Short mmCIF file of C-alpha atoms in Angstrom, two decimals:
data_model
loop_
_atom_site.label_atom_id
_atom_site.label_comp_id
_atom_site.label_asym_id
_atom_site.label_seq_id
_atom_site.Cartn_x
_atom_site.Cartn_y
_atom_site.Cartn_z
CA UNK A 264 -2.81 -37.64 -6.67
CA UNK A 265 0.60 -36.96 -6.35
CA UNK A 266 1.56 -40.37 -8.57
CA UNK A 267 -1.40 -39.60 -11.21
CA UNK A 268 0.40 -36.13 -11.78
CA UNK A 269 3.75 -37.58 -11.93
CA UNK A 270 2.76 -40.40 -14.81
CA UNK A 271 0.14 -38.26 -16.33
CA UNK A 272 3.00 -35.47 -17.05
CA UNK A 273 5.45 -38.00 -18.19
CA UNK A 274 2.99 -39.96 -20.03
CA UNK A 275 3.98 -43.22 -18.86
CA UNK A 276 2.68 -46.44 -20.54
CA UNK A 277 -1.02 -46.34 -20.92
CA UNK A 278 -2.07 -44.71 -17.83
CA UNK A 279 0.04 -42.25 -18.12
CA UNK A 280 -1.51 -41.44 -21.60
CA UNK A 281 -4.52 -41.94 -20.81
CA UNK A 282 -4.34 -38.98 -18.18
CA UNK A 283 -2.34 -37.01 -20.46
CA UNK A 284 -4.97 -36.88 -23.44
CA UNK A 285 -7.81 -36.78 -20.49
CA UNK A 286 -6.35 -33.49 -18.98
CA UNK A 287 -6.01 -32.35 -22.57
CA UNK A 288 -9.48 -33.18 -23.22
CA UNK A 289 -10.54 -31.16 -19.93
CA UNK A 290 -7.55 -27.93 -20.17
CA UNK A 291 -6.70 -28.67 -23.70
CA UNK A 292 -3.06 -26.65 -24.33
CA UNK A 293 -2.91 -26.01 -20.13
CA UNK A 294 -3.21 -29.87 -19.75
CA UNK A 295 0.31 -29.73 -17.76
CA UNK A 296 -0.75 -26.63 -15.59
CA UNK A 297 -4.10 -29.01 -14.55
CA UNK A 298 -1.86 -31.94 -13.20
CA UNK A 299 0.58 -29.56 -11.88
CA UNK A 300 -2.01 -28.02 -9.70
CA UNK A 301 -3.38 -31.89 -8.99
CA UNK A 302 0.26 -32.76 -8.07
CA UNK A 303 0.23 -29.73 -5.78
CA UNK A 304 -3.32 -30.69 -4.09
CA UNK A 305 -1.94 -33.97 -3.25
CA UNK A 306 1.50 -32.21 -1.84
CA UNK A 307 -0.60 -29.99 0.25
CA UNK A 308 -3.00 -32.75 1.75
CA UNK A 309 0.46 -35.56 2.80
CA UNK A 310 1.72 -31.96 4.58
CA UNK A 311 -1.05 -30.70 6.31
CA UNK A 312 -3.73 -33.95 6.37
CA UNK A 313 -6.08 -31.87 4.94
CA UNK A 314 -6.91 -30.25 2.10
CA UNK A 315 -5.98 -26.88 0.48
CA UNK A 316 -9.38 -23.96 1.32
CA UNK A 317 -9.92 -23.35 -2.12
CA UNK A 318 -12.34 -20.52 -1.67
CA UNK A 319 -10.04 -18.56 -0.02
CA UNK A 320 -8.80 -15.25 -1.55
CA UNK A 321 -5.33 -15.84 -2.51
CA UNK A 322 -6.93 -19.12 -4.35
CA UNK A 323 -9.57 -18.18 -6.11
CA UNK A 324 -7.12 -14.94 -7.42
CA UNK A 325 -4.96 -17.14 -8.95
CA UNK A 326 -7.85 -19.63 -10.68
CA UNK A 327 -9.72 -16.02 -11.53
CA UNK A 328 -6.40 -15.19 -13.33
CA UNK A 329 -5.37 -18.75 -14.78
CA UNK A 330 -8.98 -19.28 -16.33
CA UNK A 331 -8.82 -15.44 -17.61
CA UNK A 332 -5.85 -16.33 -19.60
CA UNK A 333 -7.39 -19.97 -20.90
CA UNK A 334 -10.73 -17.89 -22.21
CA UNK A 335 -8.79 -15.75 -23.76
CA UNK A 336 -6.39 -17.87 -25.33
CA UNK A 337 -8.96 -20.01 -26.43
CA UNK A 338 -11.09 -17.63 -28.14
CA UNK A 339 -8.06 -16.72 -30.43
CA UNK A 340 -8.16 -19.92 -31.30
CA UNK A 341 -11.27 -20.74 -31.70
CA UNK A 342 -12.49 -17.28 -33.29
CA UNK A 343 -10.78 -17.48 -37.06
CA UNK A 344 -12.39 -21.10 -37.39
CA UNK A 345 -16.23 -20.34 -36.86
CA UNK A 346 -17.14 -20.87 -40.04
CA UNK A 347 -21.22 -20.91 -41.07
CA UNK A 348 -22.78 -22.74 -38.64
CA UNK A 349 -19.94 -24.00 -36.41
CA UNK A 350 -20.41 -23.70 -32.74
CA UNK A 351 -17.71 -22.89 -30.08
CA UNK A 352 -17.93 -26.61 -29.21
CA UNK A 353 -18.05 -28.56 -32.39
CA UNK A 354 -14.85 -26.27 -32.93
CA UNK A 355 -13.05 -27.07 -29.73
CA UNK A 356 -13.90 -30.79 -30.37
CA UNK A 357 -12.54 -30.77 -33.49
CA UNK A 358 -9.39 -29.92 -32.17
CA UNK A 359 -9.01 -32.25 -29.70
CA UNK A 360 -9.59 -35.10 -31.96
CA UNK A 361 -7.14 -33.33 -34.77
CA UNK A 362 -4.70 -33.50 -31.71
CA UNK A 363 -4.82 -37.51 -30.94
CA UNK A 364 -4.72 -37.64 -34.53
CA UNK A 365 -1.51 -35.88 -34.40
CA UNK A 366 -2.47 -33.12 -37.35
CA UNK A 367 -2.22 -30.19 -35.17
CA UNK A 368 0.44 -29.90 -31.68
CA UNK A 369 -0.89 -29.24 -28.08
CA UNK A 370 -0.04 -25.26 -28.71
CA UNK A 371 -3.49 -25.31 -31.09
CA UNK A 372 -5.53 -27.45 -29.38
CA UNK A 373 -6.99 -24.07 -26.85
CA UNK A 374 -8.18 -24.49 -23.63
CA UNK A 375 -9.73 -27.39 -23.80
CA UNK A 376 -13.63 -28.39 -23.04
CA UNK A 377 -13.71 -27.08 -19.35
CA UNK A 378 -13.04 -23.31 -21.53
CA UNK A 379 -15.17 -23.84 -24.37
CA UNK A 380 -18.18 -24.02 -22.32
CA UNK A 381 -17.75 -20.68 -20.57
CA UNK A 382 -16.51 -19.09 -23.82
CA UNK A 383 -19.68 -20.67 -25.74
CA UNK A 384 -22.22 -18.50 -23.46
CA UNK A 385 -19.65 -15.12 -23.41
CA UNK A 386 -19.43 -15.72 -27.19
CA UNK A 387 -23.31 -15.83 -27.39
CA UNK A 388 -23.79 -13.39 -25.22
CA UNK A 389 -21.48 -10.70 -26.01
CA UNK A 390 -19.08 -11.92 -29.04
CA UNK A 391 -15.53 -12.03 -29.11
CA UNK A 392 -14.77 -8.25 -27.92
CA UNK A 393 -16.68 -8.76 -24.61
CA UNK A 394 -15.66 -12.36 -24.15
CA UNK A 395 -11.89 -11.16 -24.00
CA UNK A 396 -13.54 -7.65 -22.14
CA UNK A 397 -14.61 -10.44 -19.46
CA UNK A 398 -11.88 -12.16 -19.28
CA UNK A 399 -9.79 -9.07 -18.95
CA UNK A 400 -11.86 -8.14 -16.15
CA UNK A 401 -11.69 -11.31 -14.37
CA UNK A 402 -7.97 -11.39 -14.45
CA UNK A 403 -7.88 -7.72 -12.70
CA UNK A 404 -9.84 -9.19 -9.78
CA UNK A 405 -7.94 -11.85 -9.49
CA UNK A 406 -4.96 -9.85 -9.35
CA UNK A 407 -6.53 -7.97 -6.77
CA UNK A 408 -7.33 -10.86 -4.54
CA UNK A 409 -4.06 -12.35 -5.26
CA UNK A 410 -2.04 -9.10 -3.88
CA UNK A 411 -5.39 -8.22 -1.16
CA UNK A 412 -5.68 -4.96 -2.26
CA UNK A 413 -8.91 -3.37 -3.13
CA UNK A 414 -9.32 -1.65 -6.60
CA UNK A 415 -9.31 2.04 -4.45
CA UNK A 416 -6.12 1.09 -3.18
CA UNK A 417 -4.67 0.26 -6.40
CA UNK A 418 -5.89 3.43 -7.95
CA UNK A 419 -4.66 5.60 -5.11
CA UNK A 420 -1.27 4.05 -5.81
CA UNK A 421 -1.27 4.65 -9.51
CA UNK A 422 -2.80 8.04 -8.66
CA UNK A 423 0.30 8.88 -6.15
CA UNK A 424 2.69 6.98 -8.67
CA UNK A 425 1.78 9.16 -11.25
CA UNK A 426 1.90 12.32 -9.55
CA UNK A 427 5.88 11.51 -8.40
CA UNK A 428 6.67 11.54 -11.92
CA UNK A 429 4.90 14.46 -12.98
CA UNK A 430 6.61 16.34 -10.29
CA UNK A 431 9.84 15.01 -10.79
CA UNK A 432 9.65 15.63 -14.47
CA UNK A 433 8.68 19.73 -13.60
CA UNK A 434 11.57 19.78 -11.28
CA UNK A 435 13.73 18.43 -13.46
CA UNK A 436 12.94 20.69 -16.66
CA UNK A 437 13.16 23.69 -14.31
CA UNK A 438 16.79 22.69 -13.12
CA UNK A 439 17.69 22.93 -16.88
CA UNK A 440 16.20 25.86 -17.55
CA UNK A 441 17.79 27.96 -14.40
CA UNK A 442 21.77 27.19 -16.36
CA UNK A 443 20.45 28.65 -19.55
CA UNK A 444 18.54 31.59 -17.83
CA UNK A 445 21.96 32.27 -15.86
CA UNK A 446 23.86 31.98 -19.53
CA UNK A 447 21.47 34.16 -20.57
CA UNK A 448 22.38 37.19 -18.62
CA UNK A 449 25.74 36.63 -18.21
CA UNK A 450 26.16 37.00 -22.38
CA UNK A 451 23.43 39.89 -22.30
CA UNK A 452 26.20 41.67 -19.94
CA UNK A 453 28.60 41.18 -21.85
CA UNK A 454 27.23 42.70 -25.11
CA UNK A 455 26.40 45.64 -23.00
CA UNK A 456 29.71 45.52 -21.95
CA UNK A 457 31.45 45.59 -25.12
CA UNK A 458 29.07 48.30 -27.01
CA UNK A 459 30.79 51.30 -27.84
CA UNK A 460 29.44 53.89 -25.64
CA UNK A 461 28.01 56.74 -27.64
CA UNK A 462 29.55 60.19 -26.73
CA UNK A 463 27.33 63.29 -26.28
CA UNK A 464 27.42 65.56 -29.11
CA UNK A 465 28.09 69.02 -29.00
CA UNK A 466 25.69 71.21 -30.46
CA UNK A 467 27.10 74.76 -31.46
CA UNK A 468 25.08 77.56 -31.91
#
């Protein structure tokens, strides 16, 4: 696995192609992240003879947050170019095949056919807002597996984050105010202080 990433990345002769345009085909403009993560399988399994527990937490948080970002990627692609009667996969194939033709670079290509099929039943479903509302959501939880905190966690943080700054903020505006307030009276003495003091007249009868 390790050797397929290595020639597939580097694109060497025509296996190394012919990985290359395959992992494009499959992750379309995250072709080098998929043989990456296939170079990385293969690391893991020569280290520890076996391989890697996908399902586990920390794993499926960062897939959850790697296939958020392809969906939504791809459906900024894809969305200006659904013309008529054009389907989320006639328009994903079409940009594959522009790619080996070399009319468009890997940047435009999207994410590729593995993405296109989720993003044809979110875009059926529930358009482009809730596709990227999905996606959006399915990053969050994968950045809460990732870190293994629960959402009430997170929000208690943000809660007690917030709060620190509010306060700080109050105790900061009152520690300007007190120098002004002492100004204050100090120049209010002073005018009384230099007022002419008005004697008592004398009234003669």
């Amino acid at each position: 696995m390790i050797i397929l990433a290595i020639f597939g990345m580097g694109q060497f002769g025509f296996v190394g192609r012919f990985l290359f345009e395959m992992s494009v085909v499959l992750a379309g403009t995250f072709a080098g992240v998929l043989l990456i993560l296939i170079g990385l399988l293969g690391i893991h399994f020569i280290v520890k003879r076996k391989w890697p527990a996908l399902l586990k937490p920390h794993f499926l948080g960062v897939f959850f947050m790697l296939f958020a970002i392809m969906v939504i990627y791809h459906t900024a692609i894809v969305q200006p170019l659904l013309f008529g009667d054009l389907s989320v996969m006639q328009v994903s194939n079409q940009l594959v095949n522009n790619y080996r033709l070399e009319t468009i670079s890997l940047v435009s290509v999207g994410g590729g056919y593995i993405t296109a099929l989720l993003v044809t039943l979110t875009y059926f479903l529930f358009a482009a807002v809730g596709t990227y509302i999905l996606a959006t959501l399915l990053f969050i939880e994968g950045v809460f597996l990732v870190t293994d905190h629960s959402p009430r966690e997170v929000l208690n943080w943000l809660v007690a984050k917030i709060s620190q700054k509010i306060k700080a903020y109050k105790e900061k505006n009152q520690k300007l105010k007190k120098p002004w307030n002492v100004n204050l009276r100090k120049n209010q003495r002073k005018l009384n202080q230099n007022q002419p003091k008005t004697l008592p007249m004398n009234h003669h009868v």
